[in-house]
Amino acid sequence: MLDYLRVLFFTSFGLSLILNSISIYLFFQSKGKETSNAYHYMVFFQFIFGLTYSTVSVLLKMQVLIIHGYLVFIVEYPYFMNFNFEFYRILIFIVSSFIYGNISIVTFVLIYRYFYACSIFFLSKILFLKGLCLALLLPMLVSFNLWNAFDIDTPTTIAYNFDLPIKDGFVFATIQDRSLATSYVCFTLYFIHIPFSSWKLYILLIGYIIYIILNYVIVIFVFKKYMAYFKSHLSVMSANSIRMNKDFIKILAYQAFLPLILSGGPVILTITTILLELPIRHVGTYAIVSLTFSSSINPLLFIVFYLTIKRFMRKTNVIDLNSKSAGARIH
């Protein structure tokens, strides 16, 4: 693996570990003795999922290369592991499910926040479990298309035959076990491919596009509903509450759209590169690195949200968190 990519993966892991841990602490501080509901559970799960996802991404670092008509996935794994094609196909399925699960978790947190702030539904544990199952099932369906698209009959030396740069860390070819040894003694690379000529690749890309668009549409719709709710209660809000809500809606916009842009943008760029067959070899890897940092964006924005409301409450003596303030109920 490229040295700077290795640094980025570990940096992402470190940031995610610190920020998600702080967010979990602040989450319990802000919630206090209030009875937990589906929104609380979903926010808490988001932080746990972020920690798990960043750990998986650093333990099973994955690259995606575009090499002469092939989409090549490279999994870095400890040297003592030596499994077959099916094992690594499942491994990539798991990593992919975590990557895209992070997108749907953000979407469901926004949905449940709207339900909570507007008191639309009784947010029971059952509702949380239903939302959680759906949030995890959708990326697993998309990742199943990836699992199904890999071709075991593709020559195992595609990357090596097409002159993958030695300076990138690839040193010795071990054709027999479909792997290349790296300059790092304790790790080996496993190559698995999808040819551009395969119809399964395009089913995979269509699935990704639908998934990304679906999340964007839901987020935009819910955000507009949130704005409409805020405007409908302007007449019963104090000047302080109105000012507070305007500030919080700005932060909410970042929480809603920034993770999706950070996650969806690189995926769309990768898909465009594949469809146009542009010679950008590492675009898929850059997309994965960008996706790993999304697990740090979510808790960072939560921390900013928490500190903003605390600072505002100290300045204005706003203490009624059960008021008709869309931004007040932030737990």
CSV table of C-alpha atoms in Angstrom, one decimal, residues 116-322:
chain,number,residue,atom,x,y,z
A,116,TYR,CA,-38.1,13.5,18.0
A,117,ALA,CA,-38.0,17.3,17.7
A,118,CYS,CA,-41.5,17.5,16.1
A,119,SER,CA,-43.0,14.8,18.4
A,120,ILE,CA,-44.5,13.0,15.4
A,121,PHE,CA,-44.2,9.4,16.5
A,122,PHE,CA,-43.7,7.6,19.8
A,123,LEU,CA,-40.0,6.6,19.3
A,124,SER,CA,-40.1,3.1,20.8
A,125,LYS,CA,-37.3,0.5,20.9
A,126,ILE,CA,-39.2,-1.4,18.2
A,127,LEU,CA,-39.1,1.6,15.9
A,128,PHE,CA,-35.3,1.9,16.6
A,129,LEU,CA,-34.8,-1.8,15.7
A,130,LYS,CA,-36.8,-1.5,12.5
A,131,GLY,CA,-34.8,1.6,11.4
A,132,LEU,CA,-31.6,0.0,12.4
A,133,CYS,CA,-32.4,-3.2,10.4
A,134,LEU,CA,-33.3,-1.1,7.3
A,135,ALA,CA,-30.2,1.1,7.7
A,136,LEU,CA,-28.0,-2.0,7.7
A,137,LEU,CA,-29.9,-4.1,5.2
A,138,LEU,CA,-29.8,-1.6,2.3
A,139,PRO,CA,-26.0,-1.3,2.2
A,140,MET,CA,-25.7,-5.1,2.5
A,141,LEU,CA,-27.9,-5.5,-0.6
A,142,VAL,CA,-25.7,-3.1,-2.5
A,143,SER,CA,-22.6,-5.0,-1.2
A,144,PHE,CA,-24.2,-8.3,-2.3
A,145,ASN,CA,-24.0,-7.0,-5.9
A,146,LEU,CA,-20.3,-6.4,-5.3
A,147,TRP,CA,-19.8,-9.9,-3.9
A,148,ASN,CA,-21.7,-11.4,-6.9
A,149,ALA,CA,-19.6,-9.4,-9.5
A,150,PHE,CA,-16.2,-10.8,-8.7
A,151,ASP,CA,-14.8,-13.1,-11.3
A,152,ILE,CA,-12.7,-16.1,-10.1
A,153,ASP,CA,-11.6,-16.8,-13.7
A,154,THR,CA,-9.9,-13.5,-14.2
A,155,PRO,CA,-6.1,-13.9,-14.5
A,156,THR,CA,-4.7,-13.5,-11.0
A,157,THR,CA,-1.7,-11.4,-12.2
A,158,ILE,CA,-3.6,-8.6,-13.9
A,159,ALA,CA,-2.2,-5.9,-11.7
A,160,TYR,CA,1.4,-7.2,-12.0
A,161,ASN,CA,1.2,-7.8,-15.7
A,162,PHE,CA,0.1,-4.3,-16.4
A,163,ASP,CA,3.2,-2.9,-14.6
A,164,LEU,CA,1.8,-1.9,-11.2
A,165,PRO,CA,4.6,0.5,-10.1
A,166,ILE,CA,7.2,-1.1,-7.9
A,167,LYS,CA,7.5,2.2,-6.0
A,168,ASP,CA,4.0,1.8,-4.7
A,169,GLY,CA,5.2,-0.9,-2.4
A,170,PHE,CA,4.7,-4.0,-4.5
A,171,VAL,CA,7.9,-6.0,-4.5
A,172,PHE,CA,7.5,-9.8,-5.3
A,173,ALA,CA,4.9,-11.6,-7.3
A,174,THR,CA,3.5,-14.9,-5.8
A,175,ILE,CA,1.3,-16.1,-8.6
A,176,GLN,CA,0.3,-19.4,-7.0
A,177,ASP,CA,-1.7,-18.0,-4.1
A,178,ARG,CA,-3.1,-14.9,-6.0
A,179,SER,CA,-1.1,-12.5,-3.7
A,180,LEU,CA,1.8,-10.1,-3.9
A,181,ALA,CA,4.1,-9.6,-0.9
A,182,THR,CA,4.8,-6.1,0.2
A,183,SER,CA,7.8,-4.3,1.6
A,184,TYR,CA,6.1,-4.7,5.0
A,185,VAL,CA,7.0,-8.1,6.3
A,186,CYS,CA,3.9,-8.7,8.3
A,187,PHE,CA,1.3,-8.1,5.5
A,188,THR,CA,0.3,-9.6,2.2
A,189,LEU,CA,-2.0,-8.3,-0.5
A,190,TYR,CA,-4.8,-10.3,-2.1
A,191,PHE,CA,-6.1,-9.4,-5.5
A,192,ILE,CA,-9.7,-9.9,-6.7
A,193,HIS,CA,-11.1,-8.5,-9.9
A,194,ILE,CA,-14.2,-7.4,-11.8
A,195,PRO,CA,-13.8,-7.1,-15.6
A,196,PHE,CA,-15.4,-4.0,-17.2
A,197,SER,CA,-16.9,-6.4,-19.8
A,198,SER,CA,-19.0,-8.1,-17.2
A,199,TRP,CA,-22.7,-7.1,-17.0
A,200,LYS,CA,-22.5,-7.7,-13.3
A,201,LEU,CA,-20.3,-4.6,-12.9
A,202,TYR,CA,-23.1,-2.4,-14.3
A,203,ILE,CA,-25.7,-3.9,-12.1
A,204,LEU,CA,-23.3,-3.0,-9.2
A,205,LEU,CA,-22.9,0.6,-10.4
A,206,ILE,CA,-26.7,1.0,-10.9
A,207,GLY,CA,-27.2,-0.2,-7.3
A,208,TYR,CA,-24.6,2.3,-6.0
A,209,ILE,CA,-26.2,5.1,-7.9
A,210,ILE,CA,-29.8,4.3,-6.7
A,211,TYR,CA,-28.5,3.9,-3.1
A,212,ILE,CA,-26.7,7.3,-3.1
A,213,ILE,CA,-29.6,9.1,-4.8
A,214,LEU,CA,-32.1,7.5,-2.4
A,215,ASN,CA,-30.2,8.8,0.6
A,216,TYR,CA,-29.9,12.3,-0.9
A,217,VAL,CA,-33.6,12.5,-1.7
A,218,ILE,CA,-34.6,11.4,1.9
A,219,VAL,CA,-32.2,13.8,3.5
A,220,ILE,CA,-33.4,16.8,1.4
A,221,PHE,CA,-37.0,15.9,2.0
A,222,VAL,CA,-36.6,15.5,5.8
A,223,PHE,CA,-34.5,18.7,6.0
A,224,LYS,CA,-37.3,20.7,4.2
A,225,LYS,CA,-39.9,19.2,6.6
A,226,TYR,CA,-37.7,20.3,9.5
A,227,MET,CA,-37.5,23.8,8.1
A,228,ALA,CA,-41.3,23.9,7.6
A,229,TYR,CA,-41.8,22.8,11.2
A,230,PHE,CA,-39.5,25.5,12.4
A,231,LYS,CA,-41.3,28.2,10.4
A,232,SER,CA,-44.7,27.1,11.5
A,233,HIS,CA,-43.8,27.7,15.2
A,234,LEU,CA,-42.1,31.1,14.7
A,235,SER,CA,-45.2,32.9,16.2
A,236,VAL,CA,-44.9,31.1,19.5
A,237,MET,CA,-41.1,31.4,19.9
A,238,SER,CA,-39.2,34.0,21.8
A,239,ALA,CA,-36.6,36.1,20.0
A,240,ASN,CA,-33.9,34.0,21.8
A,241,SER,CA,-35.5,30.8,20.6
A,242,ILE,CA,-35.7,32.0,17.0
A,243,ARG,CA,-32.1,33.0,17.0
A,244,MET,CA,-31.0,29.7,18.6
A,245,ASN,CA,-33.0,27.7,16.1
A,246,LYS,CA,-31.5,29.6,13.1
A,247,ASP,CA,-28.0,28.7,14.4
A,248,PHE,CA,-28.9,25.1,15.0
A,249,ILE,CA,-30.5,24.7,11.6
A,250,LYS,CA,-27.2,25.8,10.0
A,251,ILE,CA,-25.4,23.1,12.1
A,252,LEU,CA,-28.1,20.6,11.2
A,253,ALA,CA,-27.5,21.3,7.5
A,254,TYR,CA,-23.9,20.5,8.0
A,255,GLN,CA,-24.8,17.3,9.9
A,256,ALA,CA,-27.3,16.3,7.2
A,257,PHE,CA,-25.3,17.0,4.0
A,258,LEU,CA,-21.6,17.1,4.7
A,259,PRO,CA,-21.3,13.4,5.6
A,260,LEU,CA,-23.3,12.5,2.4
A,261,ILE,CA,-21.2,14.8,0.2
A,262,LEU,CA,-18.0,13.4,1.7
A,263,SER,CA,-19.3,9.8,1.2
A,264,GLY,CA,-21.4,10.1,-2.0
A,265,GLY,CA,-19.2,12.5,-4.0
A,266,PRO,CA,-16.1,10.2,-4.2
A,267,VAL,CA,-18.4,7.2,-5.1
A,268,ILE,CA,-20.0,9.1,-7.9
A,269,LEU,CA,-16.6,10.2,-9.2
A,270,THR,CA,-15.4,6.6,-9.1
A,271,ILE,CA,-18.4,5.4,-11.0
A,272,THR,CA,-17.9,8.2,-13.6
A,273,THR,CA,-14.3,7.2,-14.0
A,274,ILE,CA,-15.3,3.6,-14.6
A,275,LEU,CA,-18.0,4.4,-17.1
A,276,LEU,CA,-15.8,6.8,-19.1
A,277,GLU,CA,-12.8,4.5,-18.6
A,278,LEU,CA,-10.6,7.4,-17.5
A,279,PRO,CA,-7.0,6.6,-16.7
A,280,ILE,CA,-7.2,7.5,-13.0
A,281,ARG,CA,-5.8,4.4,-11.4
A,282,HIS,CA,-6.3,5.1,-7.7
A,283,VAL,CA,-9.6,6.9,-7.8
A,284,GLY,CA,-11.4,4.0,-6.0
A,285,THR,CA,-8.8,4.0,-3.2
A,286,TYR,CA,-9.2,7.7,-2.7
A,287,ALA,CA,-13.0,7.2,-2.5
A,288,ILE,CA,-12.5,4.6,0.3
A,289,VAL,CA,-10.1,6.9,2.2
A,290,SER,CA,-12.7,9.7,2.0
A,291,LEU,CA,-15.4,7.4,3.2
A,292,THR,CA,-13.3,6.4,6.2
A,293,PHE,CA,-13.1,10.0,7.3
A,294,SER,CA,-16.9,10.3,7.3
A,295,SER,CA,-16.9,8.3,10.5
A,296,SER,CA,-15.0,11.3,12.1
A,297,ILE,CA,-17.2,14.0,10.6
A,298,ASN,CA,-20.4,12.8,12.3
A,299,PRO,CA,-19.1,12.9,15.9
A,300,LEU,CA,-17.2,16.2,15.2
A,301,LEU,CA,-20.4,17.9,14.1
A,302,PHE,CA,-22.2,16.4,17.2
A,303,ILE,CA,-19.5,17.9,19.4
A,304,VAL,CA,-19.9,21.3,17.7
A,305,PHE,CA,-23.7,21.0,18.0
A,306,TYR,CA,-23.4,20.2,21.7
A,307,LEU,CA,-21.0,23.0,22.6
A,308,THR,CA,-23.0,25.5,20.6
A,309,ILE,CA,-26.2,24.9,22.5
A,310,LYS,CA,-24.4,24.9,25.8
A,311,ARG,CA,-22.8,28.2,25.0
A,312,PHE,CA,-26.0,29.7,23.8
A,313,MET,CA,-27.9,28.6,26.9
A,314,ARG,CA,-25.3,30.1,29.2
A,315,LYS,CA,-25.5,33.4,27.4
A,316,THR,CA,-29.3,33.6,27.2
A,317,ASN,CA,-30.3,31.6,30.2
A,318,VAL,CA,-32.5,29.3,28.0
A,319,ILE,CA,-33.1,26.3,30.1
A,320,ASP,CA,-36.4,24.9,28.8
A,321,LEU,CA,-35.4,22.0,26.6
A,322,ASN,CA,-39.0,20.9,26.2
